[in-house]
Every structure is written in C-alpha cells, then in structure tokens.
Amino acid sequence: SRDCHNHDDDEMPVSNFQGLALADFEHEGAHIEAKIVAEAGTISCSGDIHGATLSGDFTFTPDSGFVDRMAHLGFTDFSSNKLEAYTLFHIDTAWVQALQSAGVTDMDSGNLIALRIFKITPDFVHSMAALGYANLPAGKLIEFGVHHVNPDEVKEYRALGYNPTADQLVQMRIFKVTPDFIHRMEARGFNNLTISKLVQIRIFNLAD
C-alpha cells in the first residue's frame, strides 16, 4: 500500500478510474473508493478529498492468470511494478497478440509498455507494412511513435519521388525534412536533392 497522492502517475486521466469523477474533487472531505480494473491486475485507491487532492491507501493487486497467459505468448520477467504499469496503460493479451500477428519483432515485457505509451497500434503497424515497412522491430516502431512518423506523410514523400528507409524516416522527422520543406526547396530551384542533402541543409541551416 502507498498513498494515492504520492502515486507516480499524476497525469493518469480520471476517466480511467471506476468510482471517481472530476466533480468529486470539489467536495471537501468526500470519501472515495476508486479503482482501475485491467487484465493485468487492479489498482485501488481508498481515501478522502482534501484540498482537491485524493489522499488515502493506494494498493495494487496483480492477476496471476495474466502472467500465465503472457508466458504462453512468450513474455516473462514480470515484476509487480511492471504489472502495475500494464494495468495503468491497459496492456492486455489481445493487443499483444494483435501486434505479434501484425509482424512486430523483438517484443519483450519491457518494451511493450513503450509501444503502448507511444500508441503503436496493430492498425498503425499494418499501415506501415503496406507501405513497405513490414516486420519492424519494436524498438524501431517506438522510434516512429516518439518522432510521430505516420503513414500519410510517408505517402507524401513517395509522391515527391522519395523512398526513405525506416531509419531515414526517423531522421527526416528529427530534422524536420517535411514534404512542405521539400516543396520550398524545389520552389527555390533545388530539385532532385537526396534525403542526405535535405538533412544536411536542415542541420547547417542552409535554407535560411
């Protein structure tokens, strides 16, 4: 048990908790029994509202059956803290199986959390695979999520005659080599520049 107020995930949406609403924080002294119920376990918080803060006992109860089901999918090394994170982000076996079926490689019990945080969905994986980026490792997909690589922008690059690799997609996002930037370079007479040249222009501010 811990104090609800001291729980690390302060930005967890109130809507994730059963038995808790934003309006409850307006009622000084109100007693609240709130919980998050997920396949990995249950997070419960029992306490009172004081100064628009819920303070009380925070408890996590893991689901041992979930660990067994994940083991059948090839995932091990589960600590209580990791299972708590799975509960917070609603990581379930159906989603994991869908990612496996979509062709994601090198997944483990640790990087599943990052895949969820950065919204790597089976639909996203399928969309990128349809564009030629199939069977990508989890780490690369997490990079895509971190830097907001998206299928629509890839299609724009293709329309401009570019066929970037997965690594180049990340690099282009980091240095803001957007389709709009490429259009602006072409308008200034710089046609048929390679991706490497476009990145160098950005790095050295040569477009200014």
mmCIF file of C-alpha atoms in Angstrom:
data_model
loop_
_atom_site.group_PDB
_atom_site.id
_atom_site.type_symbol
_atom_site.label_atom_id
_atom_site.label_comp_id
_atom_site.label_asym_id
_atom_site.label_seq_id
_atom_site.Cartn_x
_atom_site.Cartn_y
_atom_site.Cartn_z
ATOM 1 C CA SER A 1 0.000 0.000 0.000
ATOM 2 C CA ARG A 2 1.012 3.577 -0.721
ATOM 3 C CA ASP A 3 -0.612 6.982 -0.513
ATOM 4 C CA CYS A 4 -2.847 7.762 -3.505
ATOM 5 C CA HIS A 5 -1.486 11.303 -3.565
ATOM 6 C CA ASN A 6 2.090 10.086 -3.866
ATOM 7 C CA HIS A 7 1.421 7.780 -6.780
ATOM 8 C CA ASP A 8 3.930 8.468 -9.565
ATOM 9 C CA ASP A 9 1.455 8.625 -12.454
ATOM 10 C CA ASP A 10 -0.066 12.021 -11.650
ATOM 11 C CA GLU A 11 -1.205 12.545 -15.247
ATOM 12 C CA MET A 12 -3.365 9.411 -15.375
ATOM 13 C CA PRO A 13 -6.805 10.505 -16.668
ATOM 14 C CA VAL A 14 -9.527 10.476 -14.028
ATOM 15 C CA SER A 15 -11.729 8.647 -16.547
ATOM 16 C CA ASN A 16 -9.504 5.570 -16.154
ATOM 17 C CA PHE A 17 -10.751 5.119 -12.597
ATOM 18 C CA GLN A 18 -14.054 3.499 -11.762
ATOM 19 C CA GLY A 19 -15.850 5.354 -8.967
ATOM 20 C CA LEU A 20 -14.063 8.680 -9.494
ATOM 21 C CA ALA A 21 -15.093 11.817 -11.405
ATOM 22 C CA LEU A 22 -13.641 15.316 -11.708
ATOM 23 C CA ALA A 23 -16.632 16.713 -9.815
ATOM 24 C CA ASP A 24 -15.631 14.640 -6.775
ATOM 25 C CA PHE A 25 -12.618 16.904 -6.210
ATOM 26 C CA GLU A 26 -14.970 19.793 -5.436
ATOM 27 C CA HIS A 27 -16.377 18.006 -2.380
ATOM 28 C CA GLU A 28 -14.025 18.576 0.550
ATOM 29 C CA GLY A 29 -13.913 15.580 2.871
ATOM 30 C CA ALA A 30 -15.729 13.239 0.480
ATOM 31 C CA HIS A 31 -14.728 9.590 0.813
ATOM 32 C CA ILE A 32 -13.783 7.915 -2.470
ATOM 33 C CA GLU A 33 -13.352 4.264 -3.412
ATOM 34 C CA ALA A 34 -11.759 4.290 -6.879
ATOM 35 C CA LYS A 35 -10.090 1.593 -8.930
ATOM 36 C CA ILE A 36 -8.616 0.702 -12.286
ATOM 37 C CA VAL A 37 -9.508 -2.826 -13.345
ATOM 38 C CA ALA A 38 -7.465 -4.361 -16.167
ATOM 39 C CA GLU A 39 -6.373 -7.815 -17.302
ATOM 40 C CA ALA A 40 -3.005 -7.447 -15.550
ATOM 41 C CA GLY A 41 -4.496 -6.523 -12.196
ATOM 42 C CA THR A 42 -6.446 -3.995 -10.141
ATOM 43 C CA ILE A 43 -5.294 -0.651 -8.763
ATOM 44 C CA SER A 44 -7.429 0.552 -5.852
ATOM 45 C CA CYS A 45 -7.433 3.845 -4.030
ATOM 46 C CA SER A 46 -9.481 4.374 -0.894
ATOM 47 C CA GLY A 47 -9.291 7.839 0.624
ATOM 48 C CA ASP A 48 -10.719 11.295 1.169
ATOM 49 C CA ILE A 49 -10.712 14.519 -0.816
ATOM 50 C CA HIS A 50 -8.702 17.281 0.853
ATOM 51 C CA GLY A 51 -7.689 20.450 -0.994
ATOM 52 C CA ALA A 52 -8.763 18.992 -4.360
ATOM 53 C CA THR A 53 -6.450 16.019 -3.752
ATOM 54 C CA LEU A 54 -7.348 12.394 -3.131
ATOM 55 C CA SER A 55 -5.283 11.070 -0.221
ATOM 56 C CA GLY A 56 -5.548 7.537 1.078
ATOM 57 C CA ASP A 57 -4.384 3.970 0.617
ATOM 58 C CA PHE A 58 -3.147 3.014 -2.860
ATOM 59 C CA THR A 59 -2.981 -0.729 -3.465
ATOM 60 C CA PHE A 60 -2.101 -2.852 -6.484
ATOM 61 C CA THR A 61 -3.268 -6.453 -6.781
ATOM 62 C CA PRO A 62 -1.759 -8.362 -9.736
ATOM 63 C CA ASP A 63 -3.610 -11.075 -11.647
ATOM 64 C CA SER A 64 -1.507 -14.254 -11.633
ATOM 65 C CA GLY A 65 -3.558 -15.659 -14.506
ATOM 66 C CA PHE A 66 -2.397 -12.778 -16.701
ATOM 67 C CA VAL A 67 1.248 -13.725 -16.113
ATOM 68 C CA ASP A 68 0.476 -17.300 -17.187
ATOM 69 C CA ARG A 69 -1.311 -16.120 -20.335
ATOM 70 C CA MET A 70 1.593 -13.837 -21.229
ATOM 71 C CA ALA A 71 4.034 -16.714 -20.698
ATOM 72 C CA HIS A 72 2.144 -18.687 -23.341
ATOM 73 C CA LEU A 73 2.724 -15.751 -25.712
ATOM 74 C CA GLY A 74 6.453 -15.815 -24.952
ATOM 75 C CA PHE A 75 6.704 -12.998 -22.401
ATOM 76 C CA THR A 76 8.342 -13.400 -18.998
ATOM 77 C CA ASP A 77 10.185 -11.310 -16.388
ATOM 78 C CA PHE A 78 7.220 -9.653 -14.706
ATOM 79 C CA SER A 79 7.713 -7.625 -11.541
ATOM 80 C CA SER A 80 4.893 -6.106 -9.516
ATOM 81 C CA ASN A 81 5.888 -2.633 -10.758
ATOM 82 C CA LYS A 82 5.791 -3.785 -14.375
ATOM 83 C CA LEU A 83 2.356 -5.359 -13.925
ATOM 84 C CA GLU A 84 1.171 -2.144 -12.296
ATOM 85 C CA ALA A 85 2.267 -0.243 -15.414
ATOM 86 C CA TYR A 86 0.436 -2.793 -17.573
ATOM 87 C CA THR A 87 -2.684 -2.102 -15.533
ATOM 88 C CA LEU A 88 -2.318 1.676 -15.799
ATOM 89 C CA PHE A 89 -1.943 1.521 -19.582
ATOM 90 C CA HIS A 90 -4.398 -1.353 -20.099
ATOM 91 C CA ILE A 91 -1.896 -3.642 -21.808
ATOM 92 C CA ASP A 92 -3.775 -6.873 -22.463
ATOM 93 C CA THR A 93 -3.122 -10.169 -24.200
ATOM 94 C CA ALA A 94 -5.454 -9.401 -27.125
ATOM 95 C CA TRP A 95 -3.429 -6.287 -28.023
ATOM 96 C CA VAL A 96 -0.131 -8.170 -27.660
ATOM 97 C CA GLN A 97 -1.375 -10.996 -29.886
ATOM 98 C CA ALA A 98 -2.553 -8.470 -32.476
ATOM 99 C CA LEU A 99 0.926 -6.899 -32.585
ATOM 100 C CA GLN A 100 2.506 -10.330 -32.960
ATOM 101 C CA SER A 101 0.104 -11.157 -35.800
ATOM 102 C CA ALA A 102 0.925 -7.822 -37.450
ATOM 103 C CA GLY A 103 4.575 -8.914 -37.628
ATOM 104 C CA VAL A 104 6.203 -6.841 -34.869
ATOM 105 C CA THR A 105 9.505 -8.443 -33.852
ATOM 106 C CA ASP A 106 11.774 -8.245 -30.788
ATOM 107 C CA MET A 107 8.977 -7.511 -28.340
ATOM 108 C CA ASP A 108 9.590 -8.180 -24.657
ATOM 109 C CA SER A 109 7.795 -7.468 -21.394
ATOM 110 C CA GLY A 110 9.671 -4.157 -21.059
ATOM 111 C CA ASN A 111 9.209 -2.552 -24.459
ATOM 112 C CA LEU A 112 5.507 -3.433 -24.568
ATOM 113 C CA ILE A 113 4.995 -0.518 -22.184
ATOM 114 C CA ALA A 114 6.721 1.922 -24.553
ATOM 115 C CA LEU A 115 4.775 0.523 -27.516
ATOM 116 C CA ARG A 116 1.552 1.295 -25.632
ATOM 117 C CA ILE A 117 2.645 4.734 -24.426
ATOM 118 C CA PHE A 118 3.570 5.823 -27.954
ATOM 119 C CA LYS A 119 0.331 4.441 -29.398
ATOM 120 C CA ILE A 120 1.781 1.753 -31.659
ATOM 121 C CA THR A 121 -1.437 0.009 -32.629
ATOM 122 C CA PRO A 122 -1.900 -3.036 -34.878
ATOM 123 C CA ASP A 123 -3.605 -0.723 -37.417
ATOM 124 C CA PHE A 124 -0.544 1.537 -37.474
ATOM 125 C CA VAL A 125 1.752 -1.465 -37.942
ATOM 126 C CA HIS A 126 -0.398 -2.758 -40.821
ATOM 127 C CA SER A 127 -0.455 0.683 -42.461
ATOM 128 C CA MET A 128 3.321 0.975 -42.343
ATOM 129 C CA ALA A 129 3.745 -2.609 -43.585
ATOM 130 C CA ALA A 130 1.532 -1.805 -46.582
ATOM 131 C CA LEU A 131 3.998 0.968 -47.430
ATOM 132 C CA GLY A 132 6.927 -1.438 -47.372
ATOM 133 C CA TYR A 133 7.944 -1.258 -43.713
ATOM 134 C CA ALA A 134 6.993 -4.776 -42.628
ATOM 135 C CA ASN A 135 8.254 -6.905 -39.731
ATOM 136 C CA LEU A 136 9.876 -3.963 -37.991
ATOM 137 C CA PRO A 137 11.373 -4.499 -34.519
ATOM 138 C CA ALA A 138 9.604 -2.999 -31.535
ATOM 139 C CA GLY A 139 12.454 -0.519 -30.979
ATOM 140 C CA LYS A 140 12.075 0.998 -34.441
ATOM 141 C CA LEU A 141 8.300 1.287 -34.074
ATOM 142 C CA ILE A 142 8.813 3.030 -30.743
ATOM 143 C CA GLU A 143 11.125 5.488 -32.538
ATOM 144 C CA PHE A 144 8.326 6.037 -35.067
ATOM 145 C CA GLY A 145 5.971 6.828 -32.202
ATOM 146 C CA VAL A 146 8.409 9.130 -30.425
ATOM 147 C CA HIS A 147 9.042 11.174 -33.587
ATOM 148 C CA HIS A 148 5.487 10.981 -34.959
ATOM 149 C CA VAL A 149 6.285 9.094 -38.149
ATOM 150 C CA ASN A 150 2.950 8.488 -39.844
ATOM 151 C CA PRO A 151 1.651 6.742 -42.997
ATOM 152 C CA ASP A 152 0.128 9.881 -44.526
ATOM 153 C CA GLU A 153 3.458 11.713 -44.523
ATOM 154 C CA VAL A 154 5.222 8.660 -45.970
ATOM 155 C CA LYS A 155 2.742 8.730 -48.855
ATOM 156 C CA GLU A 156 3.589 12.401 -49.423
ATOM 157 C CA TYR A 157 7.295 11.561 -49.577
ATOM 158 C CA ARG A 158 6.548 8.843 -52.111
ATOM 159 C CA ALA A 159 4.534 11.281 -54.227
ATOM 160 C CA LEU A 160 7.592 13.554 -54.282
ATOM 161 C CA GLY A 161 9.760 10.700 -55.564
ATOM 162 C CA TYR A 162 11.403 9.691 -52.283
ATOM 163 C CA ASN A 163 11.519 6.202 -50.829
ATOM 164 C CA PRO A 164 13.106 6.626 -47.393
ATOM 165 C CA THR A 165 14.243 3.706 -45.268
ATOM 166 C CA ALA A 166 12.842 3.264 -41.774
ATOM 167 C CA ASP A 167 15.951 4.940 -40.325
ATOM 168 C CA GLN A 168 15.650 7.821 -42.786
ATOM 169 C CA LEU A 169 12.014 8.358 -41.817
ATOM 170 C CA VAL A 170 13.092 8.937 -38.226
ATOM 171 C CA GLN A 171 15.968 11.188 -39.320
ATOM 172 C CA MET A 172 13.666 13.268 -41.540
ATOM 173 C CA ARG A 173 11.258 13.795 -38.654
ATOM 174 C CA ILE A 174 14.070 14.735 -36.255
ATOM 175 C CA PHE A 175 15.441 17.385 -38.627
ATOM 176 C CA LYS A 176 12.025 18.498 -39.898
ATOM 177 C CA VAL A 177 12.568 17.490 -43.501
ATOM 178 C CA THR A 178 8.837 17.639 -44.159
ATOM 179 C CA PRO A 179 7.043 17.443 -47.519
ATOM 180 C CA ASP A 180 6.418 21.177 -47.175
ATOM 181 C CA PHE A 181 10.150 21.808 -46.692
ATOM 182 C CA ILE A 182 10.929 19.766 -49.812
ATOM 183 C CA HIS A 183 8.356 21.781 -51.780
ATOM 184 C CA ARG A 184 10.006 25.009 -50.606
ATOM 185 C CA MET A 185 13.419 23.777 -51.701
ATOM 186 C CA GLU A 186 12.030 22.863 -55.114
ATOM 187 C CA ALA A 187 10.436 26.312 -55.431
ATOM 188 C CA ARG A 188 13.923 27.785 -54.933
ATOM 189 C CA GLY A 189 15.322 25.659 -57.738
ATOM 190 C CA PHE A 190 16.773 22.813 -55.659
ATOM 191 C CA ASN A 191 15.305 19.805 -57.414
ATOM 192 C CA ASN A 192 16.116 16.121 -57.010
ATOM 193 C CA LEU A 193 18.003 16.583 -53.760
ATOM 194 C CA THR A 194 18.811 13.347 -51.949
ATOM 195 C CA ILE A 195 17.467 12.723 -48.470
ATOM 196 C CA SER A 196 21.016 13.072 -47.155
ATOM 197 C CA LYS A 197 21.377 16.508 -48.790
ATOM 198 C CA LEU A 198 17.999 17.635 -47.440
ATOM 199 C CA VAL A 199 19.022 16.612 -43.938
ATOM 200 C CA GLN A 200 22.345 18.459 -44.278
ATOM 201 C CA ILE A 201 20.509 21.595 -45.374
ATOM 202 C CA ARG A 202 18.466 21.398 -42.192
ATOM 203 C CA ILE A 203 21.426 20.605 -39.928
ATOM 204 C CA PHE A 204 23.500 23.533 -41.183
ATOM 205 C CA ASN A 205 20.567 25.947 -41.625
ATOM 206 C CA LEU A 206 21.426 26.375 -45.300
ATOM 207 C CA ALA A 207 17.805 27.086 -46.196
ATOM 208 C CA ASP A 208 17.784 30.370 -44.236
#
